Amino acid sequence: MNTKVEEKFSQFFEKWICQLNEYLQQLRRGSEDYQAKTNGYDNEQELQALVSKVAQHYKDYYTIKWALAHEDVLAFFCPIWVSPLENACSWVTGWKPSAVFKLVDSIRKSRLPGSNLAELTQEQLRKIEALRVRIRSEEEKVEREMERQQVAVADTKMAELSRLGIRLKNGEQVSQVEGLMQVALKGVLAGLEKVMKAADCVRLRTLKGVLDALKPVECVEFLAEVGMLQIQLSQYGKQWDMQHL
């Protein structure tokens, strides 16, 4: 049976993905219109407005995620709203920030006709490389903290409480041990929530850092590629689930 948090976020996520798909279409049209110099999309202010809307869409995702995770953080470590494929590709409840740089490199190397990201300046490449180094360092900090939280579950005090809970027969004593266990688990869950938020902050800083290094039309192409990858992964995951039911 699903928890209230799982139900709430599942409903939110479905709507969020649908909206992302709509934004993806807008991003594609914006990029195409800019290339063709039609429908006024040669105006970079309009492209920037579109980029801002999509960036806010991602921020909204994390705002809701953090609010619900405060009620039940474990729901985000075992998400029911994504497929096993998506979950297998996740890093601390979401996409791995360094994957963004591999995506940019892939787009640049493909040198597809009409790609704006294929022609980044040396200054832009320098900024992105500096960001890559900073983000990798931040990822390592998150991974170390996640490992620390995992070790905390097998902490000596936790182990002692577990053994006491098994040995004790007196109802009052068992109740006391269970109370201590709840306090200990509360600390573990708070730690997991902290790690999750730290990972999400690295994700947001990665997106902002890349967008800050790009021109509006390049941001449009970048966000379109990110959105398309996310939507396609979701679709592939659902198809795999249907085929293996």
PDB file of C-alpha atoms in Angstrom:
ATOM      1  CA  MET A   1       0.000   0.000   0.000  1.00  0.00           C
ATOM      2  CA  ASN A   2       1.364   3.377  -1.014  1.00  0.00           C
ATOM      3  CA  THR A   3       1.960   6.104   1.549  1.00  0.00           C
ATOM      4  CA  LYS A   4       0.384   9.565   1.300  1.00  0.00           C
ATOM      5  CA  VAL A   5       3.734  11.039   0.289  1.00  0.00           C
ATOM      6  CA  GLU A   6       4.155   8.453  -2.477  1.00  0.00           C
ATOM      7  CA  GLU A   7       0.661   9.172  -3.790  1.00  0.00           C
ATOM      8  CA  LYS A   8       1.102  12.957  -3.639  1.00  0.00           C
ATOM      9  CA  PHE A   9       4.471  12.976  -5.357  1.00  0.00           C
ATOM     10  CA  SER A  10       3.382  10.420  -7.957  1.00  0.00           C
ATOM     11  CA  GLN A  11       0.508  12.711  -8.952  1.00  0.00           C
ATOM     12  CA  PHE A  12       2.793  15.744  -8.969  1.00  0.00           C
ATOM     13  CA  PHE A  13       5.486  13.931 -10.962  1.00  0.00           C
ATOM     14  CA  GLU A  14       3.058  12.833 -13.671  1.00  0.00           C
ATOM     15  CA  LYS A  15       1.903  16.424 -14.177  1.00  0.00           C
ATOM     16  CA  TRP A  16       5.477  17.695 -13.977  1.00  0.00           C
ATOM     17  CA  ILE A  17       6.653  15.335 -16.716  1.00  0.00           C
ATOM     18  CA  CYS A  18       3.703  16.307 -18.929  1.00  0.00           C
ATOM     19  CA  GLN A  19       4.600  19.970 -18.491  1.00  0.00           C
ATOM     20  CA  LEU A  20       8.245  19.196 -19.225  1.00  0.00           C
ATOM     21  CA  ASN A  21       7.160  17.563 -22.476  1.00  0.00           C
ATOM     22  CA  GLU A  22       5.238  20.720 -23.407  1.00  0.00           C
ATOM     23  CA  TYR A  23       8.289  22.833 -22.636  1.00  0.00           C
ATOM     24  CA  LEU A  24      10.380  20.466 -24.756  1.00  0.00           C
ATOM     25  CA  GLN A  25       8.178  21.210 -27.760  1.00  0.00           C
ATOM     26  CA  GLN A  26       8.490  24.941 -27.087  1.00  0.00           C
ATOM     27  CA  LEU A  27      12.267  24.665 -26.821  1.00  0.00           C
ATOM     28  CA  ARG A  28      12.465  22.799 -30.101  1.00  0.00           C
ATOM     29  CA  ARG A  29      10.267  25.357 -31.854  1.00  0.00           C
ATOM     30  CA  GLY A  30      12.289  28.174 -30.337  1.00  0.00           C
ATOM     31  CA  SER A  31      15.548  26.703 -31.607  1.00  0.00           C
ATOM     32  CA  GLU A  32      14.101  26.046 -35.075  1.00  0.00           C
ATOM     33  CA  ASP A  33      12.557  29.503 -35.321  1.00  0.00           C
ATOM     34  CA  TYR A  34      15.800  31.103 -34.250  1.00  0.00           C
ATOM     35  CA  GLN A  35      17.666  29.243 -36.972  1.00  0.00           C
ATOM     36  CA  ALA A  36      15.072  30.278 -39.545  1.00  0.00           C
ATOM     37  CA  LYS A  37      14.836  33.818 -38.145  1.00  0.00           C
ATOM     38  CA  THR A  38      11.043  33.584 -38.112  1.00  0.00           C
ATOM     39  CA  ASN A  39       8.214  34.330 -35.691  1.00  0.00           C
ATOM     40  CA  GLY A  40      10.342  36.865 -33.868  1.00  0.00           C
ATOM     41  CA  TYR A  41      12.633  34.273 -32.307  1.00  0.00           C
ATOM     42  CA  ASP A  42      15.672  36.140 -33.487  1.00  0.00           C
ATOM     43  CA  ASN A  43      14.957  38.193 -30.356  1.00  0.00           C
ATOM     44  CA  GLU A  44      17.151  36.674 -27.659  1.00  0.00           C
ATOM     45  CA  GLN A  45      14.956  38.171 -24.930  1.00  0.00           C
ATOM     46  CA  GLU A  46      12.167  35.790 -25.899  1.00  0.00           C
ATOM     47  CA  LEU A  47      14.548  32.852 -25.835  1.00  0.00           C
ATOM     48  CA  GLN A  48      15.800  33.921 -22.415  1.00  0.00           C
ATOM     49  CA  ALA A  49      12.221  34.123 -21.126  1.00  0.00           C
ATOM     50  CA  LEU A  50      11.626  30.559 -22.312  1.00  0.00           C
ATOM     51  CA  VAL A  51      14.849  29.377 -20.650  1.00  0.00           C
ATOM     52  CA  SER A  52      13.787  31.057 -17.400  1.00  0.00           C
ATOM     53  CA  LYS A  53      10.416  29.268 -17.469  1.00  0.00           C
ATOM     54  CA  VAL A  54      12.048  25.870 -17.920  1.00  0.00           C
ATOM     55  CA  ALA A  55      14.653  26.576 -15.242  1.00  0.00           C
ATOM     56  CA  GLN A  56      11.848  27.519 -12.845  1.00  0.00           C
ATOM     57  CA  HIS A  57      10.090  24.273 -13.714  1.00  0.00           C
ATOM     58  CA  TYR A  58      13.104  22.348 -12.426  1.00  0.00           C
ATOM     59  CA  LYS A  59      13.262  24.510  -9.285  1.00  0.00           C
ATOM     60  CA  ASP A  60       9.580  23.799  -8.619  1.00  0.00           C
ATOM     61  CA  TYR A  61      10.321  20.073  -8.780  1.00  0.00           C
ATOM     62  CA  TYR A  62      12.837  20.331  -5.963  1.00  0.00           C
ATOM     63  CA  THR A  63      10.657  22.642  -3.887  1.00  0.00           C
ATOM     64  CA  ILE A  64       7.874  20.032  -3.829  1.00  0.00           C
ATOM     65  CA  LYS A  65      10.333  17.180  -3.425  1.00  0.00           C
ATOM     66  CA  TRP A  66      11.939  18.731  -0.353  1.00  0.00           C
ATOM     67  CA  ALA A  67       8.601  19.553   1.256  1.00  0.00           C
ATOM     68  CA  LEU A  68       7.350  15.967   0.923  1.00  0.00           C
ATOM     69  CA  ALA A  69      10.704  14.386   1.746  1.00  0.00           C
ATOM     70  CA  HIS A  70      10.530  16.073   5.127  1.00  0.00           C
ATOM     71  CA  GLU A  71       7.503  13.861   5.805  1.00  0.00           C
ATOM     72  CA  ASP A  72       8.909  10.647   4.301  1.00  0.00           C
ATOM     73  CA  VAL A  73      12.430  10.794   2.912  1.00  0.00           C
ATOM     74  CA  LEU A  74      12.604   7.034   2.277  1.00  0.00           C
ATOM     75  CA  ALA A  75       9.935   7.388  -0.419  1.00  0.00           C
ATOM     76  CA  PHE A  76      12.542   9.205  -2.533  1.00  0.00           C
ATOM     77  CA  PHE A  77      15.183   6.532  -2.088  1.00  0.00           C
ATOM     78  CA  CYS A  78      12.698   3.870  -3.283  1.00  0.00           C
ATOM     79  CA  PRO A  79      10.534   5.893  -5.714  1.00  0.00           C
ATOM     80  CA  ILE A  80       7.397   4.268  -7.084  1.00  0.00           C
ATOM     81  CA  TRP A  81       6.857   7.019  -9.700  1.00  0.00           C
ATOM     82  CA  VAL A  82       9.799   5.957 -11.854  1.00  0.00           C
ATOM     83  CA  SER A  83      10.641   2.675 -13.555  1.00  0.00           C
ATOM     84  CA  PRO A  84      13.352   0.281 -12.326  1.00  0.00           C
ATOM     85  CA  LEU A  85      15.444   1.436 -15.303  1.00  0.00           C
ATOM     86  CA  GLU A  86      15.254   5.067 -14.207  1.00  0.00           C
ATOM     87  CA  ASN A  87      15.931   4.131 -10.619  1.00  0.00           C
ATOM     88  CA  ALA A  88      18.968   2.080 -11.666  1.00  0.00           C
ATOM     89  CA  CYS A  89      20.363   5.162 -13.415  1.00  0.00           C
ATOM     90  CA  SER A  90      19.810   7.437 -10.428  1.00  0.00           C
ATOM     91  CA  TRP A  91      22.397   8.947  -8.101  1.00  0.00           C
ATOM     92  CA  VAL A  92      21.223   9.835  -4.578  1.00  0.00           C
ATOM     93  CA  THR A  93      17.539  10.141  -5.634  1.00  0.00           C
ATOM     94  CA  GLY A  94      18.132  11.798  -8.995  1.00  0.00           C
ATOM     95  CA  TRP A  95      20.352  12.313 -12.037  1.00  0.00           C
ATOM     96  CA  LYS A  96      24.095  12.558 -11.557  1.00  0.00           C
ATOM     97  CA  PRO A  97      25.328  16.128 -12.138  1.00  0.00           C
ATOM     98  CA  SER A  98      28.524  15.120 -13.955  1.00  0.00           C
ATOM     99  CA  ALA A  99      26.366  13.382 -16.583  1.00  0.00           C
ATOM    100  CA  VAL A 100      25.404  16.865 -17.832  1.00  0.00           C
ATOM    101  CA  PHE A 101      28.980  17.542 -18.938  1.00  0.00           C
ATOM    102  CA  LYS A 102      29.129  14.250 -20.807  1.00  0.00           C
ATOM    103  CA  LEU A 103      25.912  15.257 -22.570  1.00  0.00           C
ATOM    104  CA  VAL A 104      27.417  18.609 -23.598  1.00  0.00           C
ATOM    105  CA  ASP A 105      30.571  16.854 -24.834  1.00  0.00           C
ATOM    106  CA  SER A 106      28.457  14.367 -26.793  1.00  0.00           C
ATOM    107  CA  ILE A 107      26.479  17.148 -28.493  1.00  0.00           C
ATOM    108  CA  ARG A 108      29.639  19.058 -29.361  1.00  0.00           C
ATOM    109  CA  LYS A 109      31.389  15.997 -30.790  1.00  0.00           C
ATOM    110  CA  SER A 110      28.374  14.992 -32.872  1.00  0.00           C
ATOM    111  CA  ARG A 111      28.566  18.359 -34.686  1.00  0.00           C
ATOM    112  CA  LEU A 112      25.048  17.968 -36.028  1.00  0.00           C
ATOM    113  CA  PRO A 113      23.928  20.592 -38.580  1.00  0.00           C
ATOM    114  CA  GLY A 114      22.271  23.542 -36.872  1.00  0.00           C
ATOM    115  CA  SER A 115      23.687  22.727 -33.434  1.00  0.00           C
ATOM    116  CA  ASN A 116      24.646  25.864 -31.530  1.00  0.00           C
ATOM    117  CA  LEU A 117      26.489  23.907 -28.835  1.00  0.00           C
ATOM    118  CA  ALA A 118      28.947  22.610 -31.417  1.00  0.00           C
ATOM    119  CA  GLU A 119      30.482  26.076 -31.731  1.00  0.00           C
ATOM    120  CA  LEU A 120      31.197  27.146 -28.150  1.00  0.00           C
ATOM    121  CA  THR A 121      33.942  29.719 -27.646  1.00  0.00           C
ATOM    122  CA  GLN A 122      37.140  28.975 -25.765  1.00  0.00           C
ATOM    123  CA  GLU A 123      35.933  31.188 -22.918  1.00  0.00           C
ATOM    124  CA  GLN A 124      32.705  29.212 -22.648  1.00  0.00           C
ATOM    125  CA  LEU A 125      34.600  25.931 -22.687  1.00  0.00           C
ATOM    126  CA  ARG A 126      36.908  27.247 -19.958  1.00  0.00           C
ATOM    127  CA  LYS A 127      33.922  28.142 -17.755  1.00  0.00           C
ATOM    128  CA  ILE A 128      32.270  24.769 -18.306  1.00  0.00           C
ATOM    129  CA  GLU A 129      35.495  22.898 -17.553  1.00  0.00           C
ATOM    130  CA  ALA A 130      35.994  24.873 -14.331  1.00  0.00           C
ATOM    131  CA  LEU A 131      32.401  24.066 -13.386  1.00  0.00           C
ATOM    132  CA  ARG A 132      32.985  20.384 -14.166  1.00  0.00           C
ATOM    133  CA  VAL A 133      35.891  20.286 -11.703  1.00  0.00           C
ATOM    134  CA  ARG A 134      33.896  22.028  -8.953  1.00  0.00           C
ATOM    135  CA  ILE A 135      30.866  19.800  -9.427  1.00  0.00           C
ATOM    136  CA  ARG A 136      32.926  16.621  -9.348  1.00  0.00           C
ATOM    137  CA  SER A 137      34.380  17.759  -6.019  1.00  0.00           C
ATOM    138  CA  GLU A 138      30.880  18.429  -4.688  1.00  0.00           C
ATOM    139  CA  GLU A 139      29.687  15.013  -5.892  1.00  0.00           C
ATOM    140  CA  GLU A 140      32.495  13.376  -3.951  1.00  0.00           C
ATOM    141  CA  LYS A 141      31.451  15.238  -0.788  1.00  0.00           C
ATOM    142  CA  VAL A 142      27.877  14.008  -1.205  1.00  0.00           C
ATOM    143  CA  GLU A 143      29.076  10.445  -1.803  1.00  0.00           C
ATOM    144  CA  ARG A 144      31.241  10.547   1.339  1.00  0.00           C
ATOM    145  CA  GLU A 145      28.323  11.814   3.390  1.00  0.00           C
ATOM    146  CA  MET A 146      26.031   9.149   1.926  1.00  0.00           C
ATOM    147  CA  GLU A 147      28.551   6.488   2.877  1.00  0.00           C
ATOM    148  CA  ARG A 148      28.712   7.949   6.384  1.00  0.00           C
ATOM    149  CA  GLN A 149      24.929   7.706   6.695  1.00  0.00           C
ATOM    150  CA  GLN A 150      24.958   4.098   5.512  1.00  0.00           C
ATOM    151  CA  VAL A 151      27.610   3.230   8.079  1.00  0.00           C
ATOM    152  CA  ALA A 152      25.520   4.971  10.767  1.00  0.00           C
ATOM    153  CA  VAL A 153      22.818   2.314  10.320  1.00  0.00           C
ATOM    154  CA  ALA A 154      25.310  -0.302  11.507  1.00  0.00           C
ATOM    155  CA  ASP A 155      26.592   2.006  14.238  1.00  0.00           C
ATOM    156  CA  THR A 156      27.510   0.331  17.553  1.00  0.00           C
ATOM    157  CA  LYS A 157      24.646   2.029  19.392  1.00  0.00           C
ATOM    158  CA  MET A 158      22.116   0.957  16.757  1.00  0.00           C
ATOM    159  CA  ALA A 159      23.417  -2.604  16.881  1.00  0.00           C
ATOM    160  CA  GLU A 160      23.231  -2.680  20.686  1.00  0.00           C
ATOM    161  CA  LEU A 161      19.643  -1.412  20.649  1.00  0.00           C
ATOM    162  CA  SER A 162      18.666  -4.066  18.102  1.00  0.00           C
ATOM    163  CA  ARG A 163      20.150  -6.837  20.217  1.00  0.00           C
ATOM    164  CA  LEU A 164      18.434  -5.484  23.329  1.00  0.00           C
ATOM    165  CA  GLY A 165      15.098  -5.411  21.517  1.00  0.00           C
ATOM    166  CA  ILE A 166      15.480  -9.082  20.647  1.00  0.00           C
ATOM    167  CA  ARG A 167      16.557 -10.218  24.123  1.00  0.00           C
ATOM    168  CA  LEU A 168      14.171  -8.255  26.327  1.00  0.00           C
ATOM    169  CA  LYS A 169      10.861  -9.823  27.286  1.00  0.00           C
ATOM    170  CA  ASN A 170       9.510  -7.299  29.798  1.00  0.00           C
ATOM    171  CA  GLY A 171       6.901  -5.127  28.065  1.00  0.00           C
ATOM    172  CA  GLU A 172       8.030  -1.892  29.723  1.00  0.00           C
ATOM    173  CA  GLN A 173      11.675  -2.503  28.918  1.00  0.00           C
ATOM    174  CA  VAL A 174      10.838  -3.372  25.314  1.00  0.00           C
ATOM    175  CA  SER A 175       8.855  -0.159  25.053  1.00  0.00           C
ATOM    176  CA  GLN A 176      11.835   1.827  26.302  1.00  0.00           C
ATOM    177  CA  VAL A 177      14.167   0.176  23.797  1.00  0.00           C
ATOM    178  CA  GLU A 178      11.705   0.791  20.969  1.00  0.00           C
ATOM    179  CA  GLY A 179      11.595   4.437  21.984  1.00  0.00           C
ATOM    180  CA  LEU A 180      15.371   4.657  21.832  1.00  0.00           C
ATOM    181  CA  MET A 181      15.316   2.901  18.448  1.00  0.00           C
ATOM    182  CA  GLN A 182      12.838   5.463  17.134  1.00  0.00           C
ATOM    183  CA  VAL A 183      15.104   8.292  18.251  1.00  0.00           C
ATOM    184  CA  ALA A 184      18.106   6.633  16.589  1.00  0.00           C
ATOM    185  CA  LEU A 185      16.181   6.008  13.354  1.00  0.00           C
ATOM    186  CA  LYS A 186      14.944   9.582  13.356  1.00  0.00           C
ATOM    187  CA  GLY A 187      18.571  10.683  13.320  1.00  0.00           C
ATOM    188  CA  VAL A 188      19.359   8.372  10.397  1.00  0.00           C
ATOM    189  CA  LEU A 189      16.369   9.645   8.400  1.00  0.00           C
ATOM    190  CA  ALA A 190      17.336  13.260   9.099  1.00  0.00           C
ATOM    191  CA  GLY A 191      20.809  12.441   7.811  1.00  0.00           C
ATOM    192  CA  LEU A 192      19.405  10.906   4.620  1.00  0.00           C
ATOM    193  CA  GLU A 193      17.227  13.973   4.064  1.00  0.00           C
ATOM    194  CA  LYS A 194      20.298  16.183   4.440  1.00  0.00           C
ATOM    195  CA  VAL A 195      22.269  14.114   1.912  1.00  0.00           C
ATOM    196  CA  MET A 196      19.365  14.132  -0.548  1.00  0.00           C
ATOM    197  CA  LYS A 197      19.066  17.929  -0.371  1.00  0.00           C
ATOM    198  CA  ALA A 198      22.825  18.308  -0.776  1.00  0.00           C
ATOM    199  CA  ALA A 199      22.710  16.150  -3.924  1.00  0.00           C
ATOM    200  CA  ASP A 200      19.766  18.155  -5.283  1.00  0.00           C
ATOM    201  CA  CYS A 201      21.626  21.412  -4.642  1.00  0.00           C
ATOM    202  CA  VAL A 202      24.565  20.096  -6.681  1.00  0.00           C
ATOM    203  CA  ARG A 203      22.113  19.271  -9.484  1.00  0.00           C
ATOM    204  CA  LEU A 204      20.654  22.783  -9.403  1.00  0.00           C
ATOM    205  CA  ARG A 205      24.093  24.418  -9.301  1.00  0.00           C
ATOM    206  CA  THR A 206      25.143  22.307 -12.283  1.00  0.00           C
ATOM    207  CA  LEU A 207      22.172  23.445 -14.363  1.00  0.00           C
ATOM    208  CA  LYS A 208      22.629  27.085 -13.358  1.00  0.00           C
ATOM    209  CA  GLY A 209      26.367  26.951 -13.992  1.00  0.00           C
ATOM    210  CA  VAL A 210      25.978  25.543 -17.498  1.00  0.00           C
ATOM    211  CA  LEU A 211      23.150  27.955 -18.369  1.00  0.00           C
ATOM    212  CA  ASP A 212      25.226  30.905 -17.133  1.00  0.00           C
ATOM    213  CA  ALA A 213      28.042  29.889 -19.479  1.00  0.00           C
ATOM    214  CA  LEU A 214      25.800  29.692 -22.553  1.00  0.00           C
ATOM    215  CA  LYS A 215      24.032  32.194 -24.782  1.00  0.00           C
ATOM    216  CA  PRO A 216      20.192  32.099 -24.768  1.00  0.00           C
ATOM    217  CA  VAL A 217      19.923  30.092 -27.996  1.00  0.00           C
ATOM    218  CA  GLU A 218      22.526  27.641 -26.682  1.00  0.00           C
ATOM    219  CA  CYS A 219      20.598  27.345 -23.413  1.00  0.00           C
ATOM    220  CA  VAL A 220      17.476  26.465 -25.399  1.00  0.00           C
ATOM    221  CA  GLU A 221      19.282  23.647 -27.198  1.00  0.00           C
ATOM    222  CA  PHE A 222      20.890  22.414 -23.983  1.00  0.00           C
ATOM    223  CA  LEU A 223      17.603  22.301 -22.049  1.00  0.00           C
ATOM    224  CA  ALA A 224      15.899  20.590 -24.993  1.00  0.00           C
ATOM    225  CA  GLU A 225      18.546  17.848 -24.947  1.00  0.00           C
ATOM    226  CA  VAL A 226      18.292  17.425 -21.165  1.00  0.00           C
ATOM    227  CA  GLY A 227      14.492  17.275 -21.305  1.00  0.00           C
ATOM    228  CA  MET A 228      14.454  14.860 -24.224  1.00  0.00           C
ATOM    229  CA  LEU A 229      16.885  12.514 -22.455  1.00  0.00           C
ATOM    230  CA  GLN A 230      14.783  12.533 -19.302  1.00  0.00           C
ATOM    231  CA  ILE A 231      11.507  11.926 -21.151  1.00  0.00           C
ATOM    232  CA  GLN A 232      12.959   9.192 -23.359  1.00  0.00           C
ATOM    233  CA  LEU A 233      14.426   7.387 -20.350  1.00  0.00           C
ATOM    234  CA  SER A 234      10.995   7.500 -18.725  1.00  0.00           C
ATOM    235  CA  GLN A 235       9.327   6.138 -21.867  1.00  0.00           C
ATOM    236  CA  TYR A 236      11.889   3.352 -22.309  1.00  0.00           C
ATOM    237  CA  GLY A 237      11.465   2.394 -18.670  1.00  0.00           C
ATOM    238  CA  LYS A 238       7.675   2.137 -19.012  1.00  0.00           C
ATOM    239  CA  GLN A 239       7.993   0.084 -22.205  1.00  0.00           C
ATOM    240  CA  TRP A 240      10.419  -2.315 -20.497  1.00  0.00           C
ATOM    241  CA  ASP A 241       8.014  -2.679 -17.566  1.00  0.00           C
ATOM    242  CA  MET A 242       5.107  -3.506 -19.899  1.00  0.00           C
ATOM    243  CA  GLN A 243       7.146  -6.098 -21.781  1.00  0.00           C
ATOM    244  CA  HIS A 244       8.208  -7.840 -18.574  1.00  0.00           C
ATOM    245  CA  LEU A 245       4.936  -7.900 -16.675  1.00  0.00           C
TER     246      LEU A 245
END
